[in-house]
mmCIF file of N, CA, C and O in Angstrom:
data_model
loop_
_atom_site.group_PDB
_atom_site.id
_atom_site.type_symbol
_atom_site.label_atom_id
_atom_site.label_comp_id
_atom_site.label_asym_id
_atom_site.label_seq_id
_atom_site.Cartn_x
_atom_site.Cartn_y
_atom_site.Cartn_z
ATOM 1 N N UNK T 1 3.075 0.520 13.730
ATOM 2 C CA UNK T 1 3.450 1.278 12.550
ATOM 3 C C UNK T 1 2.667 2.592 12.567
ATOM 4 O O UNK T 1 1.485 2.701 12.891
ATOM 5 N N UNK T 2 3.461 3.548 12.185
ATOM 6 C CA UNK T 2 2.543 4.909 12.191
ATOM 7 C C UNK T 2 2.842 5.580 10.235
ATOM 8 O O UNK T 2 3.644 5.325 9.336
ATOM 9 N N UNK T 3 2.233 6.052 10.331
ATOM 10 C CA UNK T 3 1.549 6.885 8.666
ATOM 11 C C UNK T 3 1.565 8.396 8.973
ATOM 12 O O UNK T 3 0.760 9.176 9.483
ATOM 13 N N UNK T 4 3.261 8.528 8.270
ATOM 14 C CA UNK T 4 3.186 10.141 8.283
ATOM 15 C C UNK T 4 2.818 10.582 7.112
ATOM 16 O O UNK T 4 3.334 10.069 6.119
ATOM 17 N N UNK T 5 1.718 11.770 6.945
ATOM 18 C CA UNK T 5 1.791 12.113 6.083
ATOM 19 C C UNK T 5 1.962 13.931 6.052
ATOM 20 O O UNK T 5 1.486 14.610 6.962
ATOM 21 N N UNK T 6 2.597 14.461 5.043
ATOM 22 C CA UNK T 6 3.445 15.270 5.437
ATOM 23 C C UNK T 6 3.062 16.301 4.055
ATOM 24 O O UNK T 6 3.214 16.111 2.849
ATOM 25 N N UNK T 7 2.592 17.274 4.709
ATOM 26 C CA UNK T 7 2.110 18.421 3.290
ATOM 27 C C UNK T 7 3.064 19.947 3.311
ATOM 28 O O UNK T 7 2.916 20.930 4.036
ATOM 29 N N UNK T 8 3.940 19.722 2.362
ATOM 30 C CA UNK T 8 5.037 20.797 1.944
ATOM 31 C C UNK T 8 4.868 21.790 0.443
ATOM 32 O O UNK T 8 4.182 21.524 -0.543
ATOM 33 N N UNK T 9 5.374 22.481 0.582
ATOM 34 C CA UNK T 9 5.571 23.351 -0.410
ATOM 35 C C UNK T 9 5.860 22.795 -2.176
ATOM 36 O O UNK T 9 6.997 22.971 -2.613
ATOM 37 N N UNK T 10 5.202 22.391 -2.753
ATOM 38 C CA UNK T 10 5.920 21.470 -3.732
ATOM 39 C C UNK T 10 7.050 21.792 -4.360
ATOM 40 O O UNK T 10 7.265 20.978 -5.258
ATOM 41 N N UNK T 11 8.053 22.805 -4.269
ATOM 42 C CA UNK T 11 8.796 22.885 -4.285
ATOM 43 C C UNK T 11 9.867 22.560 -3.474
ATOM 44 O O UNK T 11 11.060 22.611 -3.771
ATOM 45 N N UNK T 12 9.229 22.133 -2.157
ATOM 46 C CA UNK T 12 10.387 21.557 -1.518
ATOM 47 C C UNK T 12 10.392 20.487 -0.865
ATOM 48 O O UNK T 12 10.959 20.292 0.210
ATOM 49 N N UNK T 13 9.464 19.394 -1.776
ATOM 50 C CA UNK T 13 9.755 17.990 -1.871
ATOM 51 C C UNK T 13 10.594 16.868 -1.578
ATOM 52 O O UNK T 13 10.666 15.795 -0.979
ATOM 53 N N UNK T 14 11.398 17.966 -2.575
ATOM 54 C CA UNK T 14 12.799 17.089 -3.022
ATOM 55 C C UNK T 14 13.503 16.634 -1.734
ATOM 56 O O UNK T 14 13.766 15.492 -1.356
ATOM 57 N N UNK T 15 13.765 17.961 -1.094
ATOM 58 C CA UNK T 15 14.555 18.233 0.371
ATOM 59 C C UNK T 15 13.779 17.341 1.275
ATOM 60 O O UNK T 15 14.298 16.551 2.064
ATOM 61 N N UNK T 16 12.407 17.531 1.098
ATOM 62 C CA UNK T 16 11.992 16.656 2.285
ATOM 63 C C UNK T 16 11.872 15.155 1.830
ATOM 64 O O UNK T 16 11.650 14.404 2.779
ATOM 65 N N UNK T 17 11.977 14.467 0.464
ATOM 66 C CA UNK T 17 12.339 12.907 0.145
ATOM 67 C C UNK T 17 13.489 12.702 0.911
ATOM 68 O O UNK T 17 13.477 11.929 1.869
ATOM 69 N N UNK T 18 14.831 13.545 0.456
ATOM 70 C CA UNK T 18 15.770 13.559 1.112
ATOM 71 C C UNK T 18 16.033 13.477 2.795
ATOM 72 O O UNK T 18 17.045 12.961 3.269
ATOM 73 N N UNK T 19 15.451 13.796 3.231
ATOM 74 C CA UNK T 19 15.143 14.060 4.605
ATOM 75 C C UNK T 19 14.796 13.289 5.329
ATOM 76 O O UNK T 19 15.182 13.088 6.481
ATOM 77 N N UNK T 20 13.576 12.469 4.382
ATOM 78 C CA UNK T 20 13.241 11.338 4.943
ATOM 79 C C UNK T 20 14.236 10.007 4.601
ATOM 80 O O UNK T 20 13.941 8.981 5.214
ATOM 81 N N UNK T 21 15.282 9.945 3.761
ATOM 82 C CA UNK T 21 15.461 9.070 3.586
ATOM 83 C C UNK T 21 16.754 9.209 4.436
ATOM 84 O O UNK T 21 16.959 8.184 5.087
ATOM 85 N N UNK T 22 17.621 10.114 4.605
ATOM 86 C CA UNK T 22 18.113 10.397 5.539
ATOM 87 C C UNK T 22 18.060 9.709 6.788
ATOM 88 O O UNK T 22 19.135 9.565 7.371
ATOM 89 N N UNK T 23 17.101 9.288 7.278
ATOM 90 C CA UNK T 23 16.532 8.919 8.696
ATOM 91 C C UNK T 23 16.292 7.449 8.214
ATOM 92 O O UNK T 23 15.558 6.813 8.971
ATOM 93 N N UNK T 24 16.715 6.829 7.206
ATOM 94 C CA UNK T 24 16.391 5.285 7.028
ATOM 95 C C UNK T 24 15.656 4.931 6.312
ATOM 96 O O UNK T 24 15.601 3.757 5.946
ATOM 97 N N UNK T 25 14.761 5.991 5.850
ATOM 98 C CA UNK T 25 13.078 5.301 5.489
ATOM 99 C C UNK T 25 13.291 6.041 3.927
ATOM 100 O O UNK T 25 13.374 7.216 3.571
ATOM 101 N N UNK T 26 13.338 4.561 3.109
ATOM 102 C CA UNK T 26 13.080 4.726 1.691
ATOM 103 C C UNK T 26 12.064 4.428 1.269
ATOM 104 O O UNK T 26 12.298 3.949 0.160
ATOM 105 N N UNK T 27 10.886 4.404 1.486
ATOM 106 C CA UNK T 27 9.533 4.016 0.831
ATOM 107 C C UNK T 27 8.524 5.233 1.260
ATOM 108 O O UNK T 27 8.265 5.459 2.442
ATOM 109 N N UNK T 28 8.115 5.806 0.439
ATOM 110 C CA UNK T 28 7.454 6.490 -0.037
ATOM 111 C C UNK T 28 6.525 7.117 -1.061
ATOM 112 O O UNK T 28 6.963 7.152 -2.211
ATOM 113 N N UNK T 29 4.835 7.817 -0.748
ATOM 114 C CA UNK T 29 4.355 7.893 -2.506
ATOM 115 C C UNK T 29 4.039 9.115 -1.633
ATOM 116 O O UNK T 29 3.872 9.455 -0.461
ATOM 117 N N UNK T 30 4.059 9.736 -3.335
ATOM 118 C CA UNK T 30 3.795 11.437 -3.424
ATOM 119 C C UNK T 30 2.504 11.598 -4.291
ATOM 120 O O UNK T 30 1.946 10.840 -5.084
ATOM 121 N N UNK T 31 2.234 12.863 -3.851
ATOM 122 C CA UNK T 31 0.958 13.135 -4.298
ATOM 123 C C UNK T 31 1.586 14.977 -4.640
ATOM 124 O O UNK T 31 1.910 15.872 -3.860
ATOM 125 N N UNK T 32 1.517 14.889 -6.657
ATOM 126 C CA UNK T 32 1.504 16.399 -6.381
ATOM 127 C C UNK T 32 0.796 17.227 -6.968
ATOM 128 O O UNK T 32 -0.306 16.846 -7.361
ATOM 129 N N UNK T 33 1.128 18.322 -7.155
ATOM 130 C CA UNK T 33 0.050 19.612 -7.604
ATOM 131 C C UNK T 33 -1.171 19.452 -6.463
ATOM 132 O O UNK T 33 -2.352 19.397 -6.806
ATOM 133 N N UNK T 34 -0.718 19.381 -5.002
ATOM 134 C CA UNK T 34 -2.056 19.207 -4.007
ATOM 135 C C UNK T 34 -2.452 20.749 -3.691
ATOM 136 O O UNK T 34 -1.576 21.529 -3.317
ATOM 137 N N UNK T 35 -3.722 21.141 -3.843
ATOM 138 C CA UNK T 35 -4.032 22.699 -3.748
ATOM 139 C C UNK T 35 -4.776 22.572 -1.905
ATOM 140 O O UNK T 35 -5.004 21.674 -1.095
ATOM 141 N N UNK T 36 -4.917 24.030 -1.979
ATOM 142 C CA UNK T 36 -5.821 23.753 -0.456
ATOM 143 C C UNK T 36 -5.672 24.996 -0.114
ATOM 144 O O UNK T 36 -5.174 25.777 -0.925
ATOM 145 N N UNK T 37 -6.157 25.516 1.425
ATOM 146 C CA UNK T 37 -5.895 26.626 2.531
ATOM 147 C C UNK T 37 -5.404 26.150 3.321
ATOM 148 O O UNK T 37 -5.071 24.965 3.348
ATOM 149 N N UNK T 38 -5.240 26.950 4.150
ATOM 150 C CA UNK T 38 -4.740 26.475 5.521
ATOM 151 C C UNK T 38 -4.074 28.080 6.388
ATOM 152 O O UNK T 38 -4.490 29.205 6.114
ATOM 153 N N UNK T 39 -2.990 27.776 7.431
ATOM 154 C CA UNK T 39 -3.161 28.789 8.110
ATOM 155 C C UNK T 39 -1.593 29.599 7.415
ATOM 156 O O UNK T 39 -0.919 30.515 7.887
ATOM 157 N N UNK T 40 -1.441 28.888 6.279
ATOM 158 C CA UNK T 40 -0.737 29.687 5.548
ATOM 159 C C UNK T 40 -1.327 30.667 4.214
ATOM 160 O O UNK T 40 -0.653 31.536 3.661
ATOM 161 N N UNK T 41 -2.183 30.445 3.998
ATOM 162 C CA UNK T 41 -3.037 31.319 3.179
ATOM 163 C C UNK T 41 -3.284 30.173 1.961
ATOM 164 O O UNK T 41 -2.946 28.991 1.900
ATOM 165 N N UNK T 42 -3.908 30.905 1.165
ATOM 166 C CA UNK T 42 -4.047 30.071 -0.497
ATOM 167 C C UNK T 42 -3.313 29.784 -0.873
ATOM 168 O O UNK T 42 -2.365 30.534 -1.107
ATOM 169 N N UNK T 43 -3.331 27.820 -1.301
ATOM 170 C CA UNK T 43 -2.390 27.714 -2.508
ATOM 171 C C UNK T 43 -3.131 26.731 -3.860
ATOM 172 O O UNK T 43 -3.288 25.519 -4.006
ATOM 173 N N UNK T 44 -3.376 27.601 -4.474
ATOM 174 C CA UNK T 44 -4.616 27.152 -5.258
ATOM 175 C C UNK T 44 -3.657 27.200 -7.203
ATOM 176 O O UNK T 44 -4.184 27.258 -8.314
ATOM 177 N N UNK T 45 -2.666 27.161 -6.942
ATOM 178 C CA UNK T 45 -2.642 27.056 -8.527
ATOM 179 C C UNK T 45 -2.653 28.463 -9.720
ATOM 180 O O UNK T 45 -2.286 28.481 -10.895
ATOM 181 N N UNK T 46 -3.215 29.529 -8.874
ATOM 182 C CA UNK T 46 -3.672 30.634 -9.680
ATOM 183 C C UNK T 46 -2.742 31.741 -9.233
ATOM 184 O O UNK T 46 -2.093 31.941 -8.206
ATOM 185 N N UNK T 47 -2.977 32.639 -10.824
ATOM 186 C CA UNK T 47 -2.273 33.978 -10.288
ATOM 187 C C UNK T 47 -2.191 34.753 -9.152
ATOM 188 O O UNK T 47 -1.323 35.343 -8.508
ATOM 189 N N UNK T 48 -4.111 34.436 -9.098
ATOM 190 C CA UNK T 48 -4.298 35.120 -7.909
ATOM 191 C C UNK T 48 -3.795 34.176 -6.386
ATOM 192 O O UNK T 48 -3.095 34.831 -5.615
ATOM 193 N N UNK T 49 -4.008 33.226 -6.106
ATOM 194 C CA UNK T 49 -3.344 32.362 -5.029
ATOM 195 C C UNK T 49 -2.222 31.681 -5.452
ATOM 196 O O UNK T 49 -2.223 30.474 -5.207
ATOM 197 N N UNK T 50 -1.557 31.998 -5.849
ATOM 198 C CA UNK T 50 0.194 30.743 -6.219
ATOM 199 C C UNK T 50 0.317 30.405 -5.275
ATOM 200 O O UNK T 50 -0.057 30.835 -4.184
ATOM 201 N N UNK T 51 1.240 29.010 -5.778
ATOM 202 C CA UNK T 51 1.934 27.832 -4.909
ATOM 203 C C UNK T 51 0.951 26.460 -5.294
ATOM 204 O O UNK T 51 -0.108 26.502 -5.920
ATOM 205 N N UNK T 52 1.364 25.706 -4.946
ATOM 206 C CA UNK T 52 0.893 24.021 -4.747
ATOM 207 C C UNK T 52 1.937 23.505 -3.813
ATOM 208 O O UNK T 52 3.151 23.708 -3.837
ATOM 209 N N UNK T 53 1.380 22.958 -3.172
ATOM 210 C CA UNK T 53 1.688 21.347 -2.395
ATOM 211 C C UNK T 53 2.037 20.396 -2.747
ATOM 212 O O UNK T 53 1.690 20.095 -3.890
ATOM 213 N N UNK T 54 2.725 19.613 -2.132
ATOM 214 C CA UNK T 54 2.800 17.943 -2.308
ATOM 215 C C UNK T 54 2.469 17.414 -1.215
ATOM 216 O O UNK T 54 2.463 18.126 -0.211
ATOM 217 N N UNK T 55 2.188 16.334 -1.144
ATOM 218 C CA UNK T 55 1.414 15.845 0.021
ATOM 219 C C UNK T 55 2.627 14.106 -0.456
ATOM 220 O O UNK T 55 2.913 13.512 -1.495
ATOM 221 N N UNK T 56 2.961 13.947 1.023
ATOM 222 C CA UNK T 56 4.266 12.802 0.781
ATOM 223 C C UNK T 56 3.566 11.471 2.169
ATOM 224 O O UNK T 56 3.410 11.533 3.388
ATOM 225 N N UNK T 57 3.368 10.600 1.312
ATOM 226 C CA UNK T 57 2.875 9.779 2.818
ATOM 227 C C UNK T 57 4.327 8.875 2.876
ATOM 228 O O UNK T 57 5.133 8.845 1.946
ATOM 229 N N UNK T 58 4.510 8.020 4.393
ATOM 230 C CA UNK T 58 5.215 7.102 4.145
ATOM 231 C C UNK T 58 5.231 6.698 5.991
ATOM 232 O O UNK T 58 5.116 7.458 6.953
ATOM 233 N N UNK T 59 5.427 5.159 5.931
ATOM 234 C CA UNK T 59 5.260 4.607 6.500
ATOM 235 C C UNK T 59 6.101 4.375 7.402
ATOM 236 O O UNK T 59 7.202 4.104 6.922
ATOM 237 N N UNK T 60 6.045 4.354 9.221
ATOM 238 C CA UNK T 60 7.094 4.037 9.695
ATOM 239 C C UNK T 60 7.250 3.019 10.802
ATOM 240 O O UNK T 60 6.136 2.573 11.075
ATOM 241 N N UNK T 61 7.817 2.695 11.245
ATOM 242 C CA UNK T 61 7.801 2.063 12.701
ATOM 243 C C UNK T 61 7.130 2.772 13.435
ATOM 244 O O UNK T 61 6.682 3.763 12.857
ATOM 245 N N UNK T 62 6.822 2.660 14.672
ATOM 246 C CA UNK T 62 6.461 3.537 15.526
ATOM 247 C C UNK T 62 7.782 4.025 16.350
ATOM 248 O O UNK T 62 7.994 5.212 16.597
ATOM 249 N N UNK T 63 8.432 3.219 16.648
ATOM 250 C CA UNK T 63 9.401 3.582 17.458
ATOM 251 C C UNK T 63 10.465 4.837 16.569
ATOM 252 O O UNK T 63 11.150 5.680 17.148
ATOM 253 N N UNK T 64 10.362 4.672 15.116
ATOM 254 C CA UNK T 64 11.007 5.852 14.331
ATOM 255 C C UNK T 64 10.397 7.392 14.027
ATOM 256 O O UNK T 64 10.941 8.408 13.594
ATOM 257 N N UNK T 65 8.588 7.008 14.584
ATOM 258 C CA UNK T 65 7.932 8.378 14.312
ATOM 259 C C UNK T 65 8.598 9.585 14.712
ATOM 260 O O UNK T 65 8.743 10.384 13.787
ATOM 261 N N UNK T 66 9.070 9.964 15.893
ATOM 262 C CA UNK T 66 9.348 11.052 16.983
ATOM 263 C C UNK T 66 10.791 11.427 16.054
ATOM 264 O O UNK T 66 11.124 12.491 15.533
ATOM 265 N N UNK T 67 11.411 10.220 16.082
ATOM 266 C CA UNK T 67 12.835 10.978 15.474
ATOM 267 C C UNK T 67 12.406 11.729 13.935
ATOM 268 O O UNK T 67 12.655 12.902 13.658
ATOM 269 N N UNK T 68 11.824 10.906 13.184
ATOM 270 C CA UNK T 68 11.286 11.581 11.730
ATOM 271 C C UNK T 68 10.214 12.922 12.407
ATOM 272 O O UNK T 68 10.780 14.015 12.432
ATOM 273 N N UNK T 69 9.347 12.910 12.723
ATOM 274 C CA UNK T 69 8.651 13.937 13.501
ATOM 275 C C UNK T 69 9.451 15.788 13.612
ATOM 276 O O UNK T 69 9.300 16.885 13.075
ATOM 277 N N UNK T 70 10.485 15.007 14.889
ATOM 278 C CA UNK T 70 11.398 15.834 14.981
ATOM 279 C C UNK T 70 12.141 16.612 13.793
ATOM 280 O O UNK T 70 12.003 17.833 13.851
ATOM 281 N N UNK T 71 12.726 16.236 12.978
ATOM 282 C CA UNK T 71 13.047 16.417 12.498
ATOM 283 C C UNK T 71 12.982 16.774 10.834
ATOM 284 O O UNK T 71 13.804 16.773 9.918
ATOM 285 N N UNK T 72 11.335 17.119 10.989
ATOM 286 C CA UNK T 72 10.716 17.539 10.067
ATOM 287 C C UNK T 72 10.567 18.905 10.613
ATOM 288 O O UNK T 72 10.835 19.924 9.977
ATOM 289 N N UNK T 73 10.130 18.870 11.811
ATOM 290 C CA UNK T 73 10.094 19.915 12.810
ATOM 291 C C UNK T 73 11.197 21.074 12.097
ATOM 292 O O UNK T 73 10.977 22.201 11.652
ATOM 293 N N UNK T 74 12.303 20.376 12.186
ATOM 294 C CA UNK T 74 13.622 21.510 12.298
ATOM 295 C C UNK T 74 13.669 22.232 11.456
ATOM 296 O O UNK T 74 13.903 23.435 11.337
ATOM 297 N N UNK T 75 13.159 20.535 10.121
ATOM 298 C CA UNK T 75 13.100 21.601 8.336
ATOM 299 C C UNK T 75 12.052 23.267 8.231
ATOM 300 O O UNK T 75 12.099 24.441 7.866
ATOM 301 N N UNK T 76 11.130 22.155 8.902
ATOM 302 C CA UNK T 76 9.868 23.339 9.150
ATOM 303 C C UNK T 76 10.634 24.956 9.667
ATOM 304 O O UNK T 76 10.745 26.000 9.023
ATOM 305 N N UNK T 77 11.019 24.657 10.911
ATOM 306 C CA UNK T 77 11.644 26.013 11.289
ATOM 307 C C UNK T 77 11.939 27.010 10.613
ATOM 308 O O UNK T 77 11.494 28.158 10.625
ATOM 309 N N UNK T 78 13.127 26.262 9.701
ATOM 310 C CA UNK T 78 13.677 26.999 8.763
ATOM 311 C C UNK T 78 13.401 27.501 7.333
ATOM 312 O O UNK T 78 14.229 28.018 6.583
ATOM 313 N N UNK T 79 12.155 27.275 7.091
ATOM 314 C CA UNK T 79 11.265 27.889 6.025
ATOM 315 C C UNK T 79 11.254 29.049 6.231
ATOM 316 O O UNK T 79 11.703 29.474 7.295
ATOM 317 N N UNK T 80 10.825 29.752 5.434
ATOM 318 C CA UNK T 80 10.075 31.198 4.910
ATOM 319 C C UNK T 80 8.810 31.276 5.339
ATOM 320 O O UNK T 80 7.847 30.551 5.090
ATOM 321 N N UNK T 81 8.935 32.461 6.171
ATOM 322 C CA UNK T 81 7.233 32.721 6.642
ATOM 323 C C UNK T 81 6.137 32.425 5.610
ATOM 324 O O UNK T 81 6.545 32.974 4.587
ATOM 325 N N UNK T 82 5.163 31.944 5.391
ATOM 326 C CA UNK T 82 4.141 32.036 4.458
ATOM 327 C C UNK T 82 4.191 30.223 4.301
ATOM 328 O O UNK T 82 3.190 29.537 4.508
ATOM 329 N N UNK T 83 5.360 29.719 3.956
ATOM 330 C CA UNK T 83 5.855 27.874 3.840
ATOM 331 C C UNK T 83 5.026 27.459 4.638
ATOM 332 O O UNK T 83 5.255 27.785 5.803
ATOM 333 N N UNK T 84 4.141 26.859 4.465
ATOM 334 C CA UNK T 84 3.579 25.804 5.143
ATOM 335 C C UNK T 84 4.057 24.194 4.867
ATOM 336 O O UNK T 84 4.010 23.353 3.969
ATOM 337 N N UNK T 85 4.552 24.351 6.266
ATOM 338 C CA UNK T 85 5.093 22.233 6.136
ATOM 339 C C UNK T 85 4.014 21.590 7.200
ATOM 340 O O UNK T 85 3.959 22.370 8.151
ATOM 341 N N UNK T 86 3.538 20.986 7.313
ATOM 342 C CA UNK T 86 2.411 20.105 8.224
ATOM 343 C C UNK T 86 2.768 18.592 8.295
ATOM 344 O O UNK T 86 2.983 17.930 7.280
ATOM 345 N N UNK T 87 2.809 18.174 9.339
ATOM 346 C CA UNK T 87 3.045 16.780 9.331
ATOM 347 C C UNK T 87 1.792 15.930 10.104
ATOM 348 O O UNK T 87 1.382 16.436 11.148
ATOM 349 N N UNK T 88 1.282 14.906 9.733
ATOM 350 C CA UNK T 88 0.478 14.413 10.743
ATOM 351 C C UNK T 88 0.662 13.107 10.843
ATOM 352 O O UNK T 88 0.677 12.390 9.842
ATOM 353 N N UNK T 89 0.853 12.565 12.279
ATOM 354 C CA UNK T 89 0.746 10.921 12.344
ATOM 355 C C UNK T 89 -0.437 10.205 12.493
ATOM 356 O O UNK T 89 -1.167 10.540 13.425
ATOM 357 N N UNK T 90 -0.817 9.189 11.692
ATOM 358 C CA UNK T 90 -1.806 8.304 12.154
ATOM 359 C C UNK T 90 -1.279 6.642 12.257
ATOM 360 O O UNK T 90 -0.216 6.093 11.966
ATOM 361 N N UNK T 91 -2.289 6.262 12.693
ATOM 362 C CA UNK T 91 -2.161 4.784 13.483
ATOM 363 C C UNK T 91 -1.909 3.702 12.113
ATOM 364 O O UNK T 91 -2.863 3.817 11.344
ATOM 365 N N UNK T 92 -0.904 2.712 11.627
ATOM 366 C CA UNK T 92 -1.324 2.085 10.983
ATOM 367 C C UNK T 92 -1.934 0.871 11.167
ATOM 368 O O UNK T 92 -1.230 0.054 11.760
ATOM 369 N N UNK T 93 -3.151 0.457 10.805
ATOM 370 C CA UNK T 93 -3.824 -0.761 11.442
ATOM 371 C C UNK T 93 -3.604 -2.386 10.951
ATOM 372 O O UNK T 93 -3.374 -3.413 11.590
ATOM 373 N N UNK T 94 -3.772 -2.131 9.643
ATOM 374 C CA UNK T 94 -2.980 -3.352 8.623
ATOM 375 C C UNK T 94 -2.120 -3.048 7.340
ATOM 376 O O UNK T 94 -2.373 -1.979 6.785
ATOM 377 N N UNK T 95 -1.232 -3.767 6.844
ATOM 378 C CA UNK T 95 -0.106 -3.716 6.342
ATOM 379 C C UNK T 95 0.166 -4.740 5.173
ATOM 380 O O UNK T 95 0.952 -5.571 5.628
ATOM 381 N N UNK T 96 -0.120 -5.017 3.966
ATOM 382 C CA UNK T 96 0.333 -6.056 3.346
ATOM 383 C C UNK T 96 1.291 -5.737 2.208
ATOM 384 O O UNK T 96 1.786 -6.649 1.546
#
């Protein structure tokens, strides 16, 4: 089992629930108003830095990572310069 967790624009959430569920996988928890940096600049909540994050984890097979992966990939592409989408996989070890 692998643990994507996947930090988007919080505005474009929605598209990426969709996205994922798209690909099979209905289980998912969100995390929002997530602030931070990164190599998209500030998104801190404020006049001076706007934007927030959501941060979306959800769980997969392993054998389904690459296709979900991928194809977060594509969404990514097609953002607006400045959009930061990030995806990262980790290992899942136990499961109940």
């Amino acid at each position: 089992m692998k643990m994507l967790m996947t930090i988007c624009p919080e505005d474009r959430q929605d598209d990426v629930r969709a996205l994922i569920g798209r690909h099979g996988i209905h289980a998912y928890s969100v995390i929002p108003n997530v602030l931070g940096e990164g190599s998209t600049g500030k998104h801190l909540g404020t006049h001076t830095f706007p934007g927030k994050s959501a941060l979306i984890f959800t769980v997969v097979p392993a054998e389904k990572k690459d296709e979900l992966v991928a194809a977060l990939k594509e969404y990514h592409d097609g953002l607006y310069e400045g959009e930061g989408l990030r995806v990262f996989a980790l290992p899942v070890e136990a499961i109940f």
